[in-house]
Coordinates of C-alpha atoms and ligand atoms in Angstrom, one line a residue:
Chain N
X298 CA 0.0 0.0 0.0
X299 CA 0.9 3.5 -0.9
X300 CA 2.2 5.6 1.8
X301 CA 2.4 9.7 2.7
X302 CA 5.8 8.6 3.6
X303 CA 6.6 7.8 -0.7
X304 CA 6.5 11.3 -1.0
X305 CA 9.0 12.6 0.7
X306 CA 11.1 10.4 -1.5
X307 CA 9.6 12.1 -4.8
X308 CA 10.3 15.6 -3.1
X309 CA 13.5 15.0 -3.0
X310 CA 14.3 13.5 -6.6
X311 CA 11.7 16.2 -7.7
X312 CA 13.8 19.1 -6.4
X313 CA 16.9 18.0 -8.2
X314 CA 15.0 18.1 -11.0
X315 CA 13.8 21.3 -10.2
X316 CA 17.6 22.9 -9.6
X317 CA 18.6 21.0 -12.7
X318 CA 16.2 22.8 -14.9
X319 CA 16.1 26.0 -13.4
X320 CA 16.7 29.0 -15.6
X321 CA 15.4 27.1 -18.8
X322 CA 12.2 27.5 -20.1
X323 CA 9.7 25.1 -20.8
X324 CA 6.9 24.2 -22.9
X325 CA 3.5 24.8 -21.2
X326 CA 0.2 22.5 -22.4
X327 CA -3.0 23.5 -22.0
X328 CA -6.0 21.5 -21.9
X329 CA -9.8 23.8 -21.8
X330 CA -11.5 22.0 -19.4
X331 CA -15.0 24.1 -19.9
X332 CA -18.2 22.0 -19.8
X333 CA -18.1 21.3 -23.3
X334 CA -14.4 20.6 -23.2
X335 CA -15.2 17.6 -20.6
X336 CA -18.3 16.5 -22.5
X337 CA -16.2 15.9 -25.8
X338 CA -13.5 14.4 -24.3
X339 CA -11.1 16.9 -22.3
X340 CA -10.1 14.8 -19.2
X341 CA -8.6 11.5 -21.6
X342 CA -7.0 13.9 -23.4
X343 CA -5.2 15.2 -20.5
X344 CA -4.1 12.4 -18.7
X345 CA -2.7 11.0 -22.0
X346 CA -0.4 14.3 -22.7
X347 CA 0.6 13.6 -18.8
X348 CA 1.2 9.9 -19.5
X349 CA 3.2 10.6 -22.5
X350 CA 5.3 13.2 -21.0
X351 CA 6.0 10.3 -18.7
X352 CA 6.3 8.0 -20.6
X353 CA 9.0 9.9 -22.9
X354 CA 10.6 11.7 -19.5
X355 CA 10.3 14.9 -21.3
X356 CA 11.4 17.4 -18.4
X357 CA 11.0 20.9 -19.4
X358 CA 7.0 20.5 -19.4
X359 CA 3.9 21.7 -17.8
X360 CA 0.5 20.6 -17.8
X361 CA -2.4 22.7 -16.7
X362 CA -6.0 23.2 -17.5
X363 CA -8.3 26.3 -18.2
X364 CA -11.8 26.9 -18.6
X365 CA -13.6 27.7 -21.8
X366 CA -11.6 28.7 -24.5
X367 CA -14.2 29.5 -26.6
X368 CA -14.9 27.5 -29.6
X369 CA -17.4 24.4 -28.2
X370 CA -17.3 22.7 -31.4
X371 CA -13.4 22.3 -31.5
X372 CA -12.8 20.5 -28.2
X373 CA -11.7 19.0 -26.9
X374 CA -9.1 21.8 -27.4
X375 CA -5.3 22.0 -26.4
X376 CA -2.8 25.3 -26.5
X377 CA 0.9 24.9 -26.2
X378 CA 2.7 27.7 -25.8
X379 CA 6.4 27.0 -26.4
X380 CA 9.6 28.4 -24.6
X381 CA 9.7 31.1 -27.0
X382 CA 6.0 32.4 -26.0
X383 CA 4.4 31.5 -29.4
X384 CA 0.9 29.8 -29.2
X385 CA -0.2 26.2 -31.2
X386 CA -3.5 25.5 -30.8
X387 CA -5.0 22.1 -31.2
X388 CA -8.5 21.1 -31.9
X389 CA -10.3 18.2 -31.6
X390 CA -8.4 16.3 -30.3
X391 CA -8.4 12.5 -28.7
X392 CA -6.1 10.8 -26.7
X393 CA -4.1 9.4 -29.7
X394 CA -3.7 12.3 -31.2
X395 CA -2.5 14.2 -27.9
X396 CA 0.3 11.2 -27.6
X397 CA 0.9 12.5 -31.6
X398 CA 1.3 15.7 -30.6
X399 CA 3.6 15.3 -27.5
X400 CA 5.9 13.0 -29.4
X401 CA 6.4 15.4 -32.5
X402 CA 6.3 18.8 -30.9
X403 CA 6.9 18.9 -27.2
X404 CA 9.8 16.1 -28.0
X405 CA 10.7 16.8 -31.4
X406 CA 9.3 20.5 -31.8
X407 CA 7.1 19.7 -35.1
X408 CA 4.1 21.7 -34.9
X409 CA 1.3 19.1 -36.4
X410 CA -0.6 20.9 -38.5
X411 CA -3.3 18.9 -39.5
X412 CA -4.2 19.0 -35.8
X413 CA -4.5 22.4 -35.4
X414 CA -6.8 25.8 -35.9
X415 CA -5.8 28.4 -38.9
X416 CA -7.7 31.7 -39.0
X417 CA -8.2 33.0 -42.0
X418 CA -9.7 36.2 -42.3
X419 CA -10.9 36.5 -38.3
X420 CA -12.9 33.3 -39.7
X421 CA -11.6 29.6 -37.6
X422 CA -10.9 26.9 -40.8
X423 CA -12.1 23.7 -39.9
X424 CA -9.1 21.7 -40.7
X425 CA -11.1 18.0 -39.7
X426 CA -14.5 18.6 -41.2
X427 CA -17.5 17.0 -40.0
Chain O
X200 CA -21.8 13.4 -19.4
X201 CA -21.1 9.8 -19.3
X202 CA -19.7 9.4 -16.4
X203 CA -20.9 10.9 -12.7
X204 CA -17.2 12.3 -12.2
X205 CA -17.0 14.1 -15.4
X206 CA -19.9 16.1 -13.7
X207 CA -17.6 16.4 -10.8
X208 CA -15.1 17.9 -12.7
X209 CA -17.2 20.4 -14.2
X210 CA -19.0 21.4 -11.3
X211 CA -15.7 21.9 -9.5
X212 CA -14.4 24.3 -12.1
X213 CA -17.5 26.2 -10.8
X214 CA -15.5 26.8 -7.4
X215 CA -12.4 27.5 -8.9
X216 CA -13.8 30.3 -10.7
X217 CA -15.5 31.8 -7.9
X218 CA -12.5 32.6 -6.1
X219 CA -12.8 29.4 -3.6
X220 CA -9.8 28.4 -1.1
X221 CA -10.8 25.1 -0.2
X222 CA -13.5 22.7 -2.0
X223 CA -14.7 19.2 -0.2
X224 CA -15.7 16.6 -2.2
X225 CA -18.1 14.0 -1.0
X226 CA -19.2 11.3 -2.4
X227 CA -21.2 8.5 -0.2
X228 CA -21.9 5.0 -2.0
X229 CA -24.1 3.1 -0.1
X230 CA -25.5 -0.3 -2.0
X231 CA -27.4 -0.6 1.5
X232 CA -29.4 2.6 1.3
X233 CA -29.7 2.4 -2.3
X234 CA -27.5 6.1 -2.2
X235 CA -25.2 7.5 -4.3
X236 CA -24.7 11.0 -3.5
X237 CA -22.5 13.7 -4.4
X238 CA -21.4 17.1 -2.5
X239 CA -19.4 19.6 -3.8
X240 CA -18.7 22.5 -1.0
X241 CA -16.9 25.5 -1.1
X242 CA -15.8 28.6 0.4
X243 CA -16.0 31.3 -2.8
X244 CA -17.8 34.1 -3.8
X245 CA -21.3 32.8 -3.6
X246 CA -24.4 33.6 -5.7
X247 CA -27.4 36.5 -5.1
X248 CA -30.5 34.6 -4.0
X249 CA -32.4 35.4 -7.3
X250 CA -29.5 34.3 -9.3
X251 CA -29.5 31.1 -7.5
X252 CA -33.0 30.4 -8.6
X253 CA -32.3 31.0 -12.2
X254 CA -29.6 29.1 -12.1
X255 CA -31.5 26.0 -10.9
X256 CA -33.6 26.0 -13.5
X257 CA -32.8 23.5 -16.2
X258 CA -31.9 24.0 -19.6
X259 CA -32.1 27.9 -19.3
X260 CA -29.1 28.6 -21.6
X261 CA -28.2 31.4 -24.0
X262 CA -26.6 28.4 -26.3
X263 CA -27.9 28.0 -29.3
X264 CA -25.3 26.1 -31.3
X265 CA -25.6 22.8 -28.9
X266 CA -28.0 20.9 -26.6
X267 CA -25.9 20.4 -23.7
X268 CA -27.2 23.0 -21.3
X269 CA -25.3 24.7 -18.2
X270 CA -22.9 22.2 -16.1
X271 CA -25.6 22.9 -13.0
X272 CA -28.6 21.9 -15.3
X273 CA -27.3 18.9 -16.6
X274 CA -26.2 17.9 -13.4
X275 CA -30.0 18.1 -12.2
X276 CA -31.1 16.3 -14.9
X277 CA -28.5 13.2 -14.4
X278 CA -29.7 13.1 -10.9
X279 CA -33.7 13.6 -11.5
X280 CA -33.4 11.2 -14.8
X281 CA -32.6 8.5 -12.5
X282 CA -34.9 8.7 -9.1
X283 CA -32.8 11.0 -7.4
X284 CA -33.1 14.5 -6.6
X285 CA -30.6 17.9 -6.7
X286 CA -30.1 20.8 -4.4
X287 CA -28.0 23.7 -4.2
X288 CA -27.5 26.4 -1.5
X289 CA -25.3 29.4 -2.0
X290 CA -24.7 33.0 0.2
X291 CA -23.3 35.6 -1.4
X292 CA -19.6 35.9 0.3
X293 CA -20.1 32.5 2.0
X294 CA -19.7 29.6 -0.5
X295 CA -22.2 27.3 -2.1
X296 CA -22.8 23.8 -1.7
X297 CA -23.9 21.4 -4.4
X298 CA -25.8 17.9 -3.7
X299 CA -26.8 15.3 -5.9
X300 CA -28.3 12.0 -5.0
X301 CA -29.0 9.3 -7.3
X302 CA -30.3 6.2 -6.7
X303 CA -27.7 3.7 -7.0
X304 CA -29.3 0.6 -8.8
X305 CA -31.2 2.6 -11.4
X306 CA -31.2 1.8 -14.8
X307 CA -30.6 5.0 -16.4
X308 CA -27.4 6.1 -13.7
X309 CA -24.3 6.4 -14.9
X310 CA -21.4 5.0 -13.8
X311 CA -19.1 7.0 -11.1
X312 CA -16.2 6.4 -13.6
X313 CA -12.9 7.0 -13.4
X314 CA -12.3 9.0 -9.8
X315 CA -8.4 8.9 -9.9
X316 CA -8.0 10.6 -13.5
X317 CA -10.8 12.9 -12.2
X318 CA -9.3 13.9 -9.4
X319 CA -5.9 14.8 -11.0
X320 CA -7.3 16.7 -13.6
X321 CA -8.9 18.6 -10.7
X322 CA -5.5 19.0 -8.8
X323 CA -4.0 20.2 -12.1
X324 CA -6.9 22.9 -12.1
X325 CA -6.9 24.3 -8.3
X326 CA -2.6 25.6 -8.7
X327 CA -1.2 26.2 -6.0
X328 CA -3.4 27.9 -3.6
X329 CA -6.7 26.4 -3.4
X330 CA -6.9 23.3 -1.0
X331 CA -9.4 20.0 -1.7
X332 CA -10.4 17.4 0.3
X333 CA -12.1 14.9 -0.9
X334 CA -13.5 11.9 1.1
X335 CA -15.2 8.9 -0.8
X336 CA -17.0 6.0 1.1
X337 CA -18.7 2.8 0.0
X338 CA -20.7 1.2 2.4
X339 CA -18.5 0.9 5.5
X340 CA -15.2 1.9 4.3
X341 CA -13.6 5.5 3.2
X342 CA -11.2 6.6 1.9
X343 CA -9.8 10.3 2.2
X344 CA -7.2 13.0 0.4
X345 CA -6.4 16.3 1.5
X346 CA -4.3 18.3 -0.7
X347 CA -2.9 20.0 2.7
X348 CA -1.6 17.2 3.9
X349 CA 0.7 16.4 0.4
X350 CA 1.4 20.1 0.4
X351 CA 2.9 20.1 4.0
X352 CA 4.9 17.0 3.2
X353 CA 6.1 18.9 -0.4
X354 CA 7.7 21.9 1.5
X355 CA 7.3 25.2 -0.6
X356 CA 9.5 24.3 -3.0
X357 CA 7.9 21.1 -4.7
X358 CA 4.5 21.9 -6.5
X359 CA 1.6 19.5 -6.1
X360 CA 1.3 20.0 -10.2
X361 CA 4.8 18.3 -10.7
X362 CA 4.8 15.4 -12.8
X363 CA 5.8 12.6 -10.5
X364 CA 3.4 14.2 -7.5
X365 CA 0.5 13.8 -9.5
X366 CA 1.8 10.3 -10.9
X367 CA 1.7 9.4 -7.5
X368 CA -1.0 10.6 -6.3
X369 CA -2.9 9.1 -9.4
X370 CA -1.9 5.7 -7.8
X371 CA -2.1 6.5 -4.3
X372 CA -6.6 7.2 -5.7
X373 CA -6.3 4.1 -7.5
X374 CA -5.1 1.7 -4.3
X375 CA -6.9 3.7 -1.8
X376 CA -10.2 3.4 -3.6
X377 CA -10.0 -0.5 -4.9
X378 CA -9.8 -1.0 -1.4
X379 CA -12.6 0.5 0.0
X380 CA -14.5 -1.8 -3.0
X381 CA -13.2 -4.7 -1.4
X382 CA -10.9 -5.3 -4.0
X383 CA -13.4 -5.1 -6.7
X384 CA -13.8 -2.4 -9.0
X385 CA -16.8 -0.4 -9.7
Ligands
ADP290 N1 -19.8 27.3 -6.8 C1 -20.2 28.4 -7.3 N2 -20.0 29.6 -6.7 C2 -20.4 30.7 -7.2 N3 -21.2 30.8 -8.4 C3 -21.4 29.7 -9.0 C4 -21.0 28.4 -8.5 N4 -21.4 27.5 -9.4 C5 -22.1 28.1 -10.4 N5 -22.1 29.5 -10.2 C6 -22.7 30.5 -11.0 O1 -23.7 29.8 -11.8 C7 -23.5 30.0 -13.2 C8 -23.9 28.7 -13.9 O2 -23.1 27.6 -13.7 P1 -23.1 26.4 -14.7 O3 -24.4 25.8 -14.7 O4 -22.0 25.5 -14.3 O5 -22.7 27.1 -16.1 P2 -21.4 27.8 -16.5 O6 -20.3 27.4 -15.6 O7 -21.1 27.3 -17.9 O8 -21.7 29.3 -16.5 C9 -22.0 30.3 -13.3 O9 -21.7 31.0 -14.4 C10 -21.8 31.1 -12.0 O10 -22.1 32.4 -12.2
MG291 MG1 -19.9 25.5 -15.0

């Protein structure tokens, strides 16, 4: 059985980490975790990016959630913003494509398009149509 | 929503947008009683008294463009489709409390569903400064997490949202609540 007491272990491997990564920025993920978000899908989504950045021991990565982005019909919907502060945004996505994504952009920093929104003219182009 | 917890989760981002410092999470499985209920309590801004009323009422929404109403609404609707029943209390500056009760052997309930993923994705939501505690009981046995408690083990300089904290506390969920099944999952 799990103990309290495990985590004082993981503190301490988890500050290393932390002084071995301090000063370089990161890429940031996040997941909209609005009520349509969670109805299309959000919260697989989310624990797949988490179990991929695991799974790949990508290090210089945070995962967080937000509310509504704004676009219902594109979620389950997932912004990266990468070290450099630019934004990707991902739309409908499912938990195969959010391993996709970690593995060529987070790891590998190719931006899938195919996965993502273009504006054209103020106007959202529906890359996946229905 | 196909799942009770996916309500959970929505209804949770509720508190967290009004400004709440801690939320308890309830949930009481009792296969003797026939009981499944669900509390969601916090300690944020509240709502106006006429605003509450609106707010219970189901399917009022502004959308147009899909039929899933207000988080609040189709929580209702979950709990009323299936024998059960809904209320909410709020006071302005106080907090609000939300309680569903379903009845557990009903045909049309959905399953809890996956409580450990839930409850991470929640953590992942709340940052650094808001606090949950979340007990869960089936029949006789509970099981309960505070986020205080990891936080005071963490020190200040290890965040609950680090990757191996919330890998662990994904499994810690997972053990704590197969055994308050017995060992069997739900
Ligand atoms: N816990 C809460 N504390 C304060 N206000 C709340 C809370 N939950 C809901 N509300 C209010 O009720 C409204 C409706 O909630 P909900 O049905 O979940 O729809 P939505 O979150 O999409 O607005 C919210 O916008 C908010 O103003
Ligand atoms: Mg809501």
């Amino acid at each position: 059985m799990k103990s309290l007491k495990e985590l004082e272990e993981i503190r301490k491997r988890t500050l290393e980490n932390i002084n071995l990564r301090k000063g370089r920025e990161g890429y940031r993920i996040v997941v909209g975790m609005a009520t349509c978000g969670i109805a299309a899908g959000a919260r697989p989504v989310l624990t797949s990016i988490m179990d991929e950045v695991n799974k790949l021991d990508l290090k210089n990565v945070t995962v967080a959630q937000t509310g509504c982005i704004g676009a219902c019909r594109f979620e389950p919907m997932v912004e990266v913003y990468s070290p450099d502060g630019e934004k990707v945004t991902y739309i409908k996505m499912n938990p195969e494509k959010a391993k996709a994504m970690v593995a060529s952009h987070i790891k590998d920093g190719k931006v899938i398009d195919d996965y993502t929104m273009t504006v054209i003219d103020g106007k959202v182009i529906d890359p996946v149509s229905e | 929503m196909k799942e009770i917890s996916l309500h959970i989760l929505d209804i949770i981002q509720n508190s967290i947008s009004a400004k709440a410092k801690v939320i308890q999470l309830t949930i009481f499985e009792s296969t003797i009683n026939n009981v499944l209920i669900v509390t969601i309590e916090d300690n944020g801004q509240g709502m106006e008294e006429d605003f509450l009323e609106k707010v219970t009422n189901p399917f009022i929404t502004t959308r147009t463009t899909r039929k899933v109403g207000l988080g609040i609404s189709l929580l209702k609707a979950a709990a009323e489709r299936c024998g059960g029943s809904f209320h909410i209390d709020s006071q302005k500056g106080i907090g609000t409390k939300v309680e569903a009760i379903f009845q557990y052997n009903h045909i049309d309930r959905a399953p809890l569903g996956n409580m450990p993923d839930t409850l991470i994705s929640i953590i992942l939501s709340l940052g650094n400064d808001i606090e949950l505690i979340y007990i869960h009981s089936y029949n006789d046995e509970a099981f309960t997490l505070d986020t205080r408690e990891i936080k005071e083990i963490l020190g200040y300089e290890v965040l609950i949202t680090e990757r191996e904290v919330i890998k662990w506390i994904r499994n810690y969920i997972q053990e704590g609540l197969k055994k308050i099944y017995g060992g069997v999952g739900n």
